[in-house]
Coordinates of C-alpha atoms and ligand atoms in Angstrom, one line a residue:
M22 CA 109.4 94.9 122.8
T23 CA 108.0 98.1 121.2
T24 CA 108.4 99.0 117.6
A25 CA 111.5 101.1 118.4
E26 CA 113.0 98.1 120.2
S27 CA 112.5 96.0 117.1
I28 CA 115.2 98.2 115.5
T29 CA 117.9 96.2 117.3
P30 CA 121.7 96.7 117.2
A31 CA 121.9 94.3 114.3
W32 CA 119.2 96.1 112.4
K33 CA 121.2 99.4 112.8
A34 CA 124.4 97.6 111.8
L35 CA 122.7 96.2 108.7
E36 CA 121.6 99.6 107.7
S37 CA 125.2 100.9 107.7
H38 CA 126.4 97.7 106.1
A39 CA 123.8 98.0 103.3
D40 CA 125.0 101.6 102.7
E41 CA 128.7 100.5 102.6
T42 CA 128.1 97.5 100.3
R43 CA 125.3 98.6 98.1
S44 CA 127.4 99.3 95.1
R45 CA 129.4 96.1 95.3
H46 CA 128.8 93.7 92.4
L47 CA 128.4 90.0 92.5
R48 CA 131.1 89.8 89.8
D49 CA 133.6 91.2 92.4
L50 CA 132.3 89.0 95.2
F51 CA 132.8 85.9 93.1
A52 CA 136.2 87.1 91.8
A53 CA 137.4 87.7 95.4
D54 CA 136.3 84.4 96.8
P55 CA 136.7 81.2 94.8
A56 CA 135.0 79.1 97.6
R57 CA 131.9 81.3 97.6
A58 CA 129.7 78.7 95.7
D59 CA 130.6 76.1 98.3
R60 CA 130.1 78.2 101.3
Y61 CA 126.8 79.7 100.6
T62 CA 124.8 76.5 100.4
A63 CA 122.3 74.6 102.6
N64 CA 120.8 71.1 102.6
A65 CA 117.5 70.1 104.2
A66 CA 114.8 67.4 103.7
G67 CA 116.0 66.5 100.2
L68 CA 116.4 70.2 99.1
F69 CA 119.6 71.8 98.2
L70 CA 119.9 75.6 98.2
D71 CA 122.6 77.6 96.5
Y72 CA 122.4 81.2 97.8
S73 CA 125.8 82.3 96.7
K74 CA 124.4 84.6 94.0
N75 CA 123.0 86.9 96.6
R76 CA 124.4 90.3 97.4
I77 CA 125.8 89.2 100.7
D78 CA 129.1 88.5 102.3
D79 CA 130.1 86.8 105.6
Q80 CA 129.4 90.0 107.5
T81 CA 125.9 90.3 106.0
M82 CA 125.0 86.8 107.0
A83 CA 126.5 87.2 110.5
L84 CA 124.5 90.4 111.0
L85 CA 121.3 88.8 109.7
I86 CA 121.7 85.9 112.0
Q87 CA 122.4 88.2 114.8
L88 CA 119.2 90.0 113.9
A89 CA 117.3 86.7 114.1
G90 CA 118.7 86.1 117.5
E91 CA 118.0 89.6 118.8
S92 CA 114.4 89.2 117.5
G93 CA 113.9 86.2 119.7
L94 CA 113.5 83.8 116.8
R95 CA 114.7 80.8 118.8
E96 CA 112.1 81.5 121.5
R97 CA 109.3 82.1 118.9
I98 CA 110.1 78.8 117.1
D99 CA 109.8 77.0 120.4
L100 CA 106.6 78.8 121.3
M101 CA 105.0 77.8 118.0
F102 CA 106.0 74.2 118.3
S103 CA 104.8 74.1 121.9
G104 CA 101.2 75.1 121.0
A105 CA 101.4 78.6 122.6
P106 CA 98.6 81.0 121.3
I107 CA 101.0 83.0 119.2
N108 CA 98.2 84.1 116.9
I109 CA 97.4 86.7 119.5
T110 CA 94.6 88.6 117.7
E111 CA 92.6 85.5 117.4
N112 CA 93.9 83.9 120.6
R113 CA 94.9 80.7 118.8
A114 CA 97.8 78.3 118.7
V115 CA 99.6 77.9 115.4
L116 CA 100.1 74.2 115.1
H117 CA 100.2 73.2 111.4
V118 CA 103.5 71.4 112.4
A119 CA 101.2 68.9 114.3
L120 CA 99.5 68.0 111.1
R121 CA 102.6 66.2 110.0
A122 CA 104.0 64.9 113.2
P123 CA 104.6 61.2 113.0
T124 CA 102.6 58.6 115.1
G125 CA 104.2 58.4 118.5
A126 CA 105.1 62.1 118.6
S127 CA 103.3 64.2 121.2
I128 CA 102.2 67.9 120.8
M129 CA 100.0 69.3 123.5
H130 CA 97.3 71.8 123.0
N131 CA 95.2 72.9 126.0
G132 CA 96.3 69.8 127.8
V133 CA 95.4 67.4 124.9
D134 CA 97.9 65.6 122.8
V135 CA 96.7 66.5 119.3
V136 CA 98.9 64.0 117.4
P137 CA 96.5 61.0 117.9
L138 CA 93.6 63.3 116.8
V139 CA 95.5 64.1 113.6
H140 CA 96.2 60.5 112.9
G141 CA 92.7 59.5 113.6
V142 CA 91.4 61.9 110.9
L143 CA 94.2 60.8 108.5
D144 CA 93.1 57.2 109.0
R145 CA 89.4 58.1 108.3
M146 CA 90.5 60.1 105.2
A147 CA 92.5 57.1 104.0
A148 CA 89.7 54.7 104.4
F149 CA 87.3 57.0 102.5
A150 CA 89.9 57.8 99.8
Q151 CA 90.5 54.1 99.4
K152 CA 86.8 53.4 98.8
I153 CA 86.7 56.1 96.1
R154 CA 89.9 54.8 94.6
D155 CA 88.9 51.2 94.5
R156 CA 85.4 52.2 93.2
S157 CA 83.6 50.6 96.2
W158 CA 82.0 53.9 97.3
K159 CA 78.9 53.9 95.1
G160 CA 76.8 56.9 94.3
H161 CA 73.0 57.1 94.9
T162 CA 72.2 55.1 91.7
G163 CA 74.8 52.4 92.4
K164 CA 77.4 53.8 89.9
P165 CA 80.9 54.3 91.3
I166 CA 82.2 57.8 91.8
K167 CA 84.4 59.0 88.8
N168 CA 84.5 62.7 89.4
V169 CA 85.6 64.5 92.5
I170 CA 85.0 68.3 92.9
N171 CA 86.5 70.2 95.7
I172 CA 84.5 73.4 96.6
G173 CA 86.4 75.8 98.7
I174 CA 88.2 79.1 98.5
G175 CA 91.5 80.7 99.7
G176 CA 93.2 78.3 102.0
S177 CA 90.6 75.7 101.4
D178 CA 91.3 75.7 97.7
L179 CA 94.8 76.9 96.7
G180 CA 96.7 74.2 98.6
P181 CA 94.6 71.3 97.1
V182 CA 94.7 72.7 93.6
M183 CA 98.5 73.4 93.8
A184 CA 99.2 69.9 95.2
Y185 CA 96.9 68.2 92.7
E186 CA 98.7 69.9 89.9
A187 CA 102.2 69.4 91.4
L188 CA 101.6 65.6 92.0
R189 CA 99.4 64.9 89.0
H190 CA 102.0 62.4 87.9
Y191 CA 101.0 60.2 90.9
T192 CA 97.3 60.5 90.5
D193 CA 94.6 58.0 89.4
R194 CA 94.1 59.1 85.8
D195 CA 90.7 57.4 85.6
L196 CA 89.3 59.8 88.1
V197 CA 88.4 63.4 87.2
F198 CA 89.4 66.2 89.7
R199 CA 88.1 69.7 89.5
F200 CA 88.2 72.6 91.9
V201 CA 85.6 75.3 92.3
S202 CA 86.4 78.5 94.3
N203 CA 85.1 81.6 92.6
V204 CA 81.5 82.7 93.3
D205 CA 81.4 83.6 89.6
G206 CA 78.9 81.1 88.4
T207 CA 81.2 80.3 85.5
D208 CA 83.6 78.5 87.8
F209 CA 80.9 76.0 88.9
A210 CA 79.3 75.7 85.4
E211 CA 82.7 74.8 83.8
A212 CA 83.6 72.4 86.7
V213 CA 80.5 70.3 86.2
H214 CA 80.4 70.6 82.5
G215 CA 80.0 67.2 80.9
L216 CA 79.9 65.3 84.2
D217 CA 77.2 62.9 85.3
P218 CA 75.8 63.8 88.8
A219 CA 75.4 60.1 89.5
E220 CA 79.2 59.7 89.3
T221 CA 80.2 62.9 91.0
L222 CA 81.3 63.5 94.6
F223 CA 81.5 67.0 96.0
I224 CA 83.9 67.8 98.9
I225 CA 82.8 71.0 100.6
S226 CA 85.9 72.3 102.2
S227 CA 85.5 75.2 104.6
K228 CA 87.1 75.7 107.9
T229 CA 84.1 77.8 109.1
F230 CA 81.5 76.4 106.7
T231 CA 80.0 79.9 106.5
T232 CA 82.1 81.4 103.7
L233 CA 79.8 83.1 101.2
E234 CA 81.5 81.9 98.1
T235 CA 81.8 78.3 99.2
M236 CA 78.3 78.1 100.6
T237 CA 76.9 79.6 97.4
N238 CA 78.7 77.1 95.3
A239 CA 77.8 74.2 97.7
R240 CA 74.1 75.1 97.4
S241 CA 74.4 75.2 93.6
A242 CA 76.1 71.8 93.7
R243 CA 73.4 70.3 95.8
A244 CA 70.7 71.8 93.4
W245 CA 72.7 70.4 90.4
A246 CA 73.0 66.9 91.9
L247 CA 69.4 66.7 93.2
A248 CA 67.9 68.0 89.9
A249 CA 69.3 64.7 88.4
L250 CA 69.2 62.3 91.3
K251 CA 65.8 63.6 92.6
D252 CA 66.2 62.3 96.1
E253 CA 67.4 64.1 99.3
K254 CA 69.0 60.8 100.4
A255 CA 71.5 61.2 97.5
V256 CA 73.3 64.0 99.5
A257 CA 74.8 61.4 101.8
R258 CA 76.5 59.5 98.9
H259 CA 77.5 62.6 96.9
F260 CA 78.6 65.2 99.5
V261 CA 81.2 65.1 102.2
A262 CA 82.4 68.0 104.3
V263 CA 85.8 69.1 105.6
S264 CA 85.5 71.6 108.4
T265 CA 86.1 72.6 112.0
S266 CA 82.4 73.2 112.6
A267 CA 80.1 70.1 112.9
K268 CA 77.3 72.5 113.8
E269 CA 77.5 74.4 110.5
V270 CA 78.0 71.1 108.5
S271 CA 74.8 69.6 109.8
A272 CA 73.0 72.9 109.4
F273 CA 73.9 72.7 105.8
G274 CA 72.4 69.2 105.6
I275 CA 75.6 67.0 105.4
D276 CA 75.6 64.1 107.9
T277 CA 78.5 64.6 110.3
A278 CA 79.4 61.0 109.7
N279 CA 80.6 62.3 106.3
M280 CA 82.6 65.1 107.8
F281 CA 86.4 65.2 108.1
E282 CA 87.6 67.4 110.9
F283 CA 90.4 69.8 111.5
W284 CA 90.9 72.4 114.2
D285 CA 91.1 76.1 114.9
W286 CA 94.8 75.8 115.5
V287 CA 95.3 75.2 111.7
G288 CA 95.2 78.5 109.7
G289 CA 93.5 78.3 106.4
R290 CA 96.6 79.0 104.3
Y291 CA 98.5 76.4 106.4
S292 CA 95.9 73.7 106.0
M293 CA 96.7 71.7 102.8
D294 CA 98.1 68.9 104.9
S295 CA 95.0 68.6 107.1
A296 CA 91.7 67.1 106.0
I297 CA 91.5 70.0 103.5
G298 CA 93.8 67.7 101.5
L299 CA 91.1 65.1 101.1
S300 CA 90.7 65.6 97.4
N301 CA 94.5 65.2 97.1
M302 CA 94.5 62.0 99.1
I303 CA 91.8 60.6 96.8
A304 CA 93.8 61.7 93.8
F305 CA 97.3 60.4 94.7
G306 CA 96.4 57.9 97.4
P307 CA 97.1 57.7 101.2
D308 CA 100.6 56.4 100.8
H309 CA 101.7 59.4 98.7
F310 CA 99.8 61.7 101.0
R311 CA 101.7 60.3 104.0
A312 CA 105.0 60.6 102.1
M313 CA 104.2 64.3 101.5
L314 CA 103.5 64.7 105.3
A315 CA 106.9 63.1 106.0
G316 CA 108.5 65.7 103.7
F317 CA 106.8 68.5 105.6
H318 CA 107.9 67.0 108.9
A319 CA 111.6 66.6 107.8
M320 CA 111.7 70.3 107.0
D321 CA 109.9 71.1 110.3
E322 CA 112.6 69.2 112.2
H323 CA 115.4 70.9 110.3
F324 CA 113.8 74.3 111.0
R325 CA 113.3 73.4 114.7
T326 CA 116.8 72.1 115.3
A327 CA 119.4 73.3 112.8
P328 CA 121.6 76.2 113.8
F329 CA 120.5 79.4 112.1
A330 CA 123.6 79.5 109.9
Q331 CA 122.7 76.2 108.3
N332 CA 118.9 76.5 108.6
M333 CA 117.3 76.8 105.2
P334 CA 114.1 78.5 106.1
V335 CA 116.0 80.9 108.3
I336 CA 118.5 81.7 105.5
M337 CA 115.7 82.2 102.9
G338 CA 113.6 84.3 105.3
L339 CA 116.6 86.5 106.2
L340 CA 117.6 87.0 102.6
G341 CA 114.1 88.1 101.7
L342 CA 114.2 90.5 104.6
W343 CA 117.6 91.8 103.6
Y344 CA 116.3 92.8 100.2
T345 CA 113.0 94.1 101.4
D346 CA 114.2 96.3 104.3
F347 CA 117.8 97.2 103.4
L348 CA 118.1 97.1 99.6
G349 CA 114.6 98.4 98.6
A350 CA 113.2 95.4 96.8
E351 CA 109.4 95.4 96.7
T352 CA 108.8 92.0 95.1
I353 CA 110.2 88.5 94.9
A354 CA 109.7 86.3 91.9
V355 CA 109.3 82.5 92.4
L356 CA 110.2 80.7 89.2
P357 CA 109.7 76.9 89.3
Y358 CA 111.3 75.2 86.3
D359 CA 108.7 72.4 86.4
Q360 CA 105.4 72.5 84.7
Y361 CA 103.8 70.6 87.5
L362 CA 104.5 73.5 89.8
K363 CA 102.4 75.9 87.7
R364 CA 100.1 76.8 90.6
F365 CA 102.9 77.0 93.2
P366 CA 103.4 80.8 92.8
A367 CA 99.7 81.4 93.3
Y368 CA 99.8 79.2 96.4
L369 CA 102.8 81.1 97.7
Q370 CA 101.1 84.4 97.1
Q371 CA 98.5 83.6 99.7
L372 CA 101.0 82.0 102.0
T373 CA 103.4 84.9 102.0
M374 CA 101.2 87.9 101.3
E375 CA 98.2 87.0 103.6
S376 CA 100.7 86.1 106.3
N377 CA 103.0 89.0 106.1
G378 CA 101.0 91.8 104.5
K379 CA 100.7 93.6 107.8
S380 CA 101.5 97.1 108.9
V381 CA 101.1 97.0 112.7
T382 CA 103.2 95.1 115.2
L383 CA 102.1 92.6 117.7
E384 CA 101.6 95.5 120.1
G385 CA 99.4 97.3 117.5
K386 CA 101.9 100.0 116.7
P387 CA 102.7 101.0 113.1
V388 CA 105.7 99.1 111.8
S389 CA 108.8 101.3 111.1
H390 CA 110.0 99.5 107.9
P391 CA 108.5 97.6 104.9
T392 CA 107.1 94.2 105.6
G393 CA 105.9 91.4 103.2
P394 CA 107.0 91.8 99.7
V395 CA 104.8 91.0 96.7
Y396 CA 105.3 87.4 95.5
W397 CA 104.6 86.4 92.0
G398 CA 105.9 84.1 89.3
E399 CA 105.3 81.6 86.5
P400 CA 107.0 78.4 85.6
G401 CA 110.2 78.6 83.6
T402 CA 110.9 78.7 80.8
N403 CA 107.6 80.4 79.8
G404 CA 108.3 83.5 81.9
Q405 CA 111.6 84.0 80.1
H406 CA 109.7 84.9 77.0
S407 CA 107.6 87.5 78.7
F408 CA 108.4 89.3 82.0
Y409 CA 112.1 88.3 82.6
Q410 CA 113.1 91.3 80.5
L411 CA 112.1 93.6 83.4
I412 CA 114.1 91.5 85.8
H413 CA 117.2 91.6 83.7
Q414 CA 117.2 95.2 82.4
G415 CA 114.4 97.0 84.3
T416 CA 115.0 99.6 87.0
R417 CA 113.8 97.4 89.9
L418 CA 115.6 95.0 92.1
I419 CA 113.7 91.7 91.9
P420 CA 115.3 88.8 93.8
C421 CA 114.3 85.5 92.3
D422 CA 113.9 81.9 93.6
L423 CA 114.6 79.4 90.8
I424 CA 113.4 75.9 91.5
G425 CA 114.6 72.9 89.5
F426 CA 114.9 69.1 89.6
A427 CA 117.7 66.7 88.6
R428 CA 115.3 64.2 87.1
S429 CA 112.2 64.8 85.1
L430 CA 109.0 62.8 85.8
N431 CA 108.5 62.7 82.1
P432 CA 111.9 62.1 80.5
N433 CA 111.9 62.8 76.8
G434 CA 115.1 63.1 74.9
R435 CA 116.8 66.5 75.4
H436 CA 113.9 68.3 77.0
H437 CA 115.1 68.1 80.6
D438 CA 118.7 69.2 80.0
I439 CA 117.4 72.0 77.9
L440 CA 115.0 73.1 80.7
M441 CA 117.7 72.9 83.4
S442 CA 120.3 74.7 81.2
N443 CA 117.9 77.6 81.5
V444 CA 117.8 77.6 85.3
F445 CA 121.6 77.8 85.4
A446 CA 121.8 80.3 82.5
Q447 CA 119.3 82.6 84.0
A448 CA 120.9 82.6 87.4
E449 CA 124.3 83.3 85.7
A450 CA 123.0 86.0 83.5
L451 CA 121.1 87.8 86.3
A452 CA 124.2 87.7 88.6
F453 CA 127.0 88.5 86.1
G454 CA 125.2 90.3 83.3
K455 CA 127.2 91.6 80.4
T456 CA 129.5 94.6 80.5
P457 CA 129.7 97.3 77.8
E458 CA 133.2 96.0 76.9
Q459 CA 131.9 92.5 76.3
V460 CA 129.1 93.9 74.2
K461 CA 131.5 96.0 72.2
S462 CA 133.9 93.1 71.7
E463 CA 131.1 91.3 69.9
G464 CA 131.1 94.0 67.2
T465 CA 128.0 95.8 68.5
P466 CA 127.8 99.3 67.1
D467 CA 128.3 102.0 69.7
W468 CA 124.7 103.3 69.6
L469 CA 123.4 99.9 70.3
V470 CA 125.7 99.0 73.2
P471 CA 123.7 100.5 76.0
H472 CA 120.6 98.5 74.9
R473 CA 122.6 95.3 75.0
V474 CA 124.3 95.8 78.3
F475 CA 123.1 93.7 81.2
E476 CA 124.0 95.3 84.5
G477 CA 123.8 92.0 86.4
N478 CA 124.0 92.0 90.2
R479 CA 120.5 90.6 90.3
P480 CA 120.2 88.1 93.1
T481 CA 118.9 84.6 92.9
N482 CA 118.4 81.5 95.1
V483 CA 118.6 78.2 93.3
I484 CA 116.7 75.4 94.9
L485 CA 117.5 71.9 93.5
A486 CA 115.9 68.5 94.4
D487 CA 116.3 65.1 92.9
Q488 CA 112.8 64.8 91.6
L489 CA 109.3 66.2 92.3
T490 CA 108.1 63.6 94.7
P491 CA 105.3 64.0 97.3
A492 CA 108.0 64.3 100.0
V493 CA 109.9 67.0 98.1
L494 CA 106.7 68.9 97.6
G495 CA 106.0 68.8 101.4
A496 CA 109.5 69.9 102.2
L497 CA 109.2 72.8 99.7
V498 CA 106.0 74.1 101.1
A499 CA 107.3 73.8 104.7
L500 CA 110.4 75.7 103.6
Y501 CA 108.3 78.7 102.6
E502 CA 105.9 78.4 105.5
H503 CA 108.8 78.7 107.9
S504 CA 110.6 81.4 106.1
V505 CA 107.4 83.5 106.3
F506 CA 107.5 82.8 110.0
V507 CA 111.1 83.9 110.3
Q508 CA 110.3 87.2 108.6
G509 CA 107.1 87.8 110.6
T510 CA 109.0 87.2 113.8
I511 CA 111.7 89.8 112.9
W512 CA 109.0 92.3 111.7
R513 CA 107.1 91.6 115.0
I514 CA 103.9 91.2 113.1
N515 CA 101.2 88.5 113.4
S516 CA 101.7 86.2 110.4
F517 CA 98.6 84.2 111.3
D518 CA 95.6 86.5 111.1
Q519 CA 94.0 88.1 108.0
W520 CA 91.9 91.0 109.2
G521 CA 92.6 92.7 105.9
V522 CA 90.1 90.5 104.0
E523 CA 87.2 91.5 106.3
L524 CA 86.2 95.0 105.2
G525 CA 85.5 94.1 101.6
K526 CA 83.5 91.0 102.7
A527 CA 81.3 93.2 105.0
L528 CA 80.7 95.8 102.3
A529 CA 79.7 93.2 99.8
Q530 CA 77.1 91.9 102.3
R531 CA 75.7 95.3 102.4
I532 CA 75.6 95.7 98.6
I533 CA 74.1 92.3 97.7
P534 CA 70.6 93.4 98.7
E535 CA 71.0 96.6 96.9
L536 CA 71.8 94.7 93.7
E537 CA 69.0 92.2 94.3
S538 CA 66.3 94.7 95.3
P539 CA 63.4 94.7 92.8
T540 CA 62.8 98.4 93.5
E541 CA 65.4 101.2 93.3
P542 CA 67.3 101.0 96.6
A543 CA 68.2 104.1 98.6
L544 CA 72.0 104.2 98.3
A545 CA 74.2 105.8 101.0
H546 CA 77.7 105.0 99.8
D547 CA 80.1 107.5 98.3
S548 CA 79.1 109.1 95.0
S549 CA 81.3 106.7 92.9
T550 CA 79.9 103.5 94.5
N551 CA 76.4 104.8 94.3
A552 CA 76.8 105.6 90.6
L553 CA 78.4 102.3 89.8
I554 CA 75.6 100.4 91.5
K555 CA 72.9 102.4 89.6
R556 CA 74.7 101.9 86.3
Y557 CA 75.1 98.2 86.9
R558 CA 71.3 97.9 87.7
A559 CA 70.5 99.9 84.6
M560 CA 72.8 97.9 82.3
R561 CA 71.6 94.6 83.6
A562 CA 68.0 95.6 83.0
R563 CA 68.6 96.5 79.3
Ligands
G6Q15 C1 93.5 81.7 105.0 C2 92.4 82.5 105.1 C3 91.3 82.4 104.0 C4 90.4 81.2 104.2 C5 89.2 81.3 103.2 C6 88.2 80.2 103.3 O1 94.4 81.6 105.8 O2 91.8 82.4 106.4 O3 91.9 82.2 102.7 O4 91.1 80.0 104.0 O5 88.6 82.5 103.5 O6 87.7 80.1 104.6 P1 86.9 78.8 105.0 O7 87.8 77.6 104.9 O8 86.4 79.1 106.4 O9 85.8 78.7 104.0

């Protein structure tokens, strides 16, 4: 298909449908259809989705599902699950679903069944995690490990941090976990502050094992550990690696016996359920890790097999696309009403924006319509006291995903009901607003009425689950992974490369020697960059 062909009959019909229905209000849609709340729901892998408060009707959904069909979504799902190299710009398969396939399943990649490989690494991770957890893995001086520091960035950091925070309830509280990503020396300094090197394990997590930030932090970690332990042999007890490259790992000086492998068919931002999750497995244990994988897998199976009309990732992906391409939304807010999910929006930002922040099609032609929206968010209820104002009364359309749980992991009097009342209240207020008549009837003076009116018609998805368990977290992550895939398929973009991060990296490599040079370097950038470099050098010297 060419770009023009990606504008299918359903796409055209959706454009007209959007024009015809744009002014329709959720108040009217609900008034006209008492069964609306029952009909627009989906269940999958322990998650319940209420999508009735979206600006849709049966025709919208039918056209969106037709669009998915015309875009070849069914074929693309099958291609992904079959290990085809759908990441065409890197000529790679996209098989994160294999990371959570149960024992006995079979997924072929280049003639090799990868499921036994996955379980082999999981078993090695489990054995190692268990040794740290039962304190039988001793550091160089014979002290057990008490502190675990993951060094990685991007996909080798955000998943582990997010899952550690999300499942902190299930972690061994006598172990300390910290995560270093930024090349800013502050990140490393604060992570090791107060820790004893003799009790500290570093997990160097890097798919390539060449990433500048991670290697710089890893070298500082080795210097910090060896300054105290004073013996190269200590590296073997205090450093392990997670990578796809045994060559780079041993070049760095880590014994490949202490390396946990993953594969080039796992994208960085899709890797939290690979060996990249080693710190997580140590934190909450192999059983919980496997339960998380089972949650991922349950959502994978739902995505692979459920008809589109009941398919939660398909529905969520289509709704996001509806707002982005037909109703002019530029951002989507993700608002988890659970403090443990405080890093979930940051994790989703990479997943969604690195995947679908693309402007050319698979054929290399410019896309003809907006692609990946900006994702952002904060846990509720905190956001309600800061940025929700703009969502309620600003000039922009911002669809929101609200995520809540029936049972708290920390029940405490009225807290949880108060928290959850806010989920329902926000979704209600956003959809139905408050009319001038309602505001007036409360005795508001006329001049103040416009300020107190809530237009409403602001769409939300509400996702509910019983409790934030490892399995539910896995299902939630897989839900977003697959809805990103649905959108990428319809936009005909490659959701699995990230060339956009390359240029800045290359330019930084050029500038590093210019900053480090003891003599004034000859600069050949634009006049602004030249002046900034000169000013930085002068300020630093003062
Ligand atoms: C994710 C990206 C990127 C990557 C980091 C770290 O999909 O590819 O965020 O994860 O750049 O790369 P390494 O794991 O190779 O250090």
